[in-house]
Short mmCIF file of C-alpha atoms in Angstrom, two decimals:
data_model
loop_
_atom_site.label_atom_id
_atom_site.label_comp_id
_atom_site.label_asym_id
_atom_site.label_seq_id
_atom_site.Cartn_x
_atom_site.Cartn_y
_atom_site.Cartn_z
CA SER A 1 101.90 89.81 66.96
CA ARG A 2 104.08 92.05 69.04
CA SER A 3 102.86 95.28 67.44
CA SER A 4 99.31 94.64 68.59
CA ARG A 5 100.38 94.15 72.24
CA ARG A 6 100.08 97.15 74.46
CA ARG A 7 103.25 98.40 76.08
CA MET A 8 103.57 98.01 79.86
CA GLU A 9 103.88 101.80 80.31
CA ASP A 10 100.48 102.28 78.66
CA LEU A 11 98.67 99.93 81.03
CA PRO A 12 97.16 101.14 84.29
CA LEU A 13 98.97 99.97 87.41
CA ARG A 14 96.21 97.52 88.26
CA SER A 15 96.56 95.71 84.92
CA ARG A 16 100.34 95.74 85.06
CA SER A 17 100.50 93.73 88.27
CA ARG A 18 98.16 91.06 86.93
CA GLN A 19 100.03 90.38 83.70
CA ARG A 20 102.06 87.20 83.51
CA ALA A 21 105.77 87.42 82.99
CA GLU A 22 107.40 85.31 80.31
CA SER A 23 110.87 83.84 80.23
CA PRO A 24 113.11 84.23 77.14
CA THR A 25 111.80 80.86 75.93
CA GLY A 26 108.20 82.09 76.12
CA THR A 27 107.07 79.96 79.05
CA PRO A 28 105.16 81.70 81.84
CA VAL A 29 107.19 82.63 84.88
CA ARG A 30 105.66 83.00 88.30
CA ARG A 31 106.42 86.36 89.80
CA ARG A 32 106.78 86.65 93.53
CA ARG A 33 104.60 89.55 94.54
CA ASN A 34 106.32 91.55 97.21
CA PHE A 35 104.06 92.26 100.13
CA PRO A 36 105.23 94.55 102.96
CA ILE A 37 104.61 92.06 105.76
CA LYS A 38 106.84 93.84 108.31
CA THR A 39 104.97 97.10 107.85
CA LEU A 40 101.63 95.29 108.17
CA LEU A 41 102.78 93.59 111.38
CA LEU A 42 103.83 96.97 112.80
CA CYS A 43 100.37 98.38 111.99
CA LEU A 44 98.70 95.43 113.68
CA PHE A 45 100.99 95.78 116.72
CA LEU A 46 100.24 99.50 117.11
CA SER A 47 96.51 98.90 116.72
CA THR A 48 96.68 96.18 119.37
CA ILE A 49 98.55 98.48 121.77
CA GLY A 50 95.79 101.03 121.31
CA ALA A 51 93.09 98.41 121.78
CA ILE A 52 94.70 97.34 125.06
CA PHE A 53 95.63 100.68 126.62
CA ILE A 54 92.48 102.69 125.82
CA PRO A 55 90.10 100.34 127.71
CA ILE A 56 92.58 100.27 130.60
CA GLY A 57 92.47 104.07 130.56
CA VAL A 58 88.68 104.01 130.69
CA TRP A 59 88.77 101.59 133.63
CA LYS A 60 91.37 103.72 135.45
CA TYR A 61 89.28 106.84 134.85
CA GLN A 62 86.19 105.19 136.33
CA THR A 63 87.98 103.76 139.37
CA HIS A 64 90.85 106.18 140.15
CA GLY A 65 90.12 109.42 138.34
CA LEU A 66 91.52 111.43 135.46
CA SER A 67 95.08 111.85 136.70
CA GLU A 68 95.62 108.08 136.86
CA SER A 69 94.13 107.43 133.42
CA ILE A 70 96.00 110.04 131.33
CA PRO A 71 99.13 107.86 130.75
CA PHE A 72 96.99 104.98 129.46
CA PHE A 73 94.96 107.21 127.15
CA THR A 74 98.19 108.76 125.86
CA LEU A 75 99.85 105.41 125.13
CA GLY A 76 96.64 104.06 123.62
CA GLY A 77 96.28 107.09 121.35
CA ILE A 78 99.91 106.96 120.26
CA GLY A 79 99.41 103.34 119.24
CA ALA A 80 95.87 103.38 117.91
CA LEU A 81 95.87 106.48 115.69
CA PRO A 82 98.75 105.60 113.34
CA GLY A 83 98.05 101.87 113.59
CA ILE A 84 94.43 102.09 112.51
CA TYR A 85 95.18 104.74 109.87
CA HIS A 86 97.81 102.58 108.18
CA LEU A 87 95.66 99.49 108.56
CA VAL A 88 92.92 101.24 106.57
CA LEU A 89 95.50 102.11 103.89
CA PHE A 90 96.54 98.44 103.73
CA ILE A 91 92.96 97.26 103.41
CA ARG A 92 92.15 99.75 100.65
CA ALA A 93 95.34 98.83 98.74
CA TYR A 94 94.55 95.13 99.14
CA LEU A 95 91.02 95.61 97.82
CA GLY A 96 92.43 97.52 94.84
CA HIS A 97 90.70 100.84 95.41
CA GLU A 98 91.80 103.49 92.95
CA GLY A 99 94.68 105.62 94.21
CA PHE A 100 95.82 103.18 96.91
CA GLN A 101 99.00 101.14 96.54
CA TYR A 102 101.31 99.46 99.02
CA GLU A 103 104.16 101.71 97.84
CA LEU A 104 102.33 104.76 99.20
CA ILE A 105 102.36 103.47 102.78
CA PRO A 106 105.33 104.91 104.70
CA GLY A 107 107.97 102.23 105.23
CA ALA A 108 106.40 99.80 102.79
CA PHE A 109 108.15 101.21 99.73
CA GLU A 110 111.59 100.35 101.08
CA GLU A 111 110.41 96.89 102.10
CA ILE A 112 108.88 96.14 98.70
CA HIS A 113 111.88 97.34 96.68
CA ALA A 114 114.60 95.86 98.92
CA GLU A 115 116.77 93.29 97.22
#
């Protein structure tokens, strides 16, 4: 009966995403779950930039000194810090930890809700 069903607004977000949609005829409809792939690729790219430039900065520091290594540390830090931070947010949202959703990641909201 419809009166015994809980309304979608009353369900927690985690339960809402797992419910099956039904067509007007009552047959299950497969929902395409939007995943912010472009934002994830940007996070992976920034993390990779950091993973490449920071070891180069260490090598430059050991062989040529501090003044030669500063640009590599700077570029590595600019890439690694936001890349790894957002990657952790993605992982926690993927694992379903409470309080983490893809919509909360900057740039992902627009990608998810784009038509």
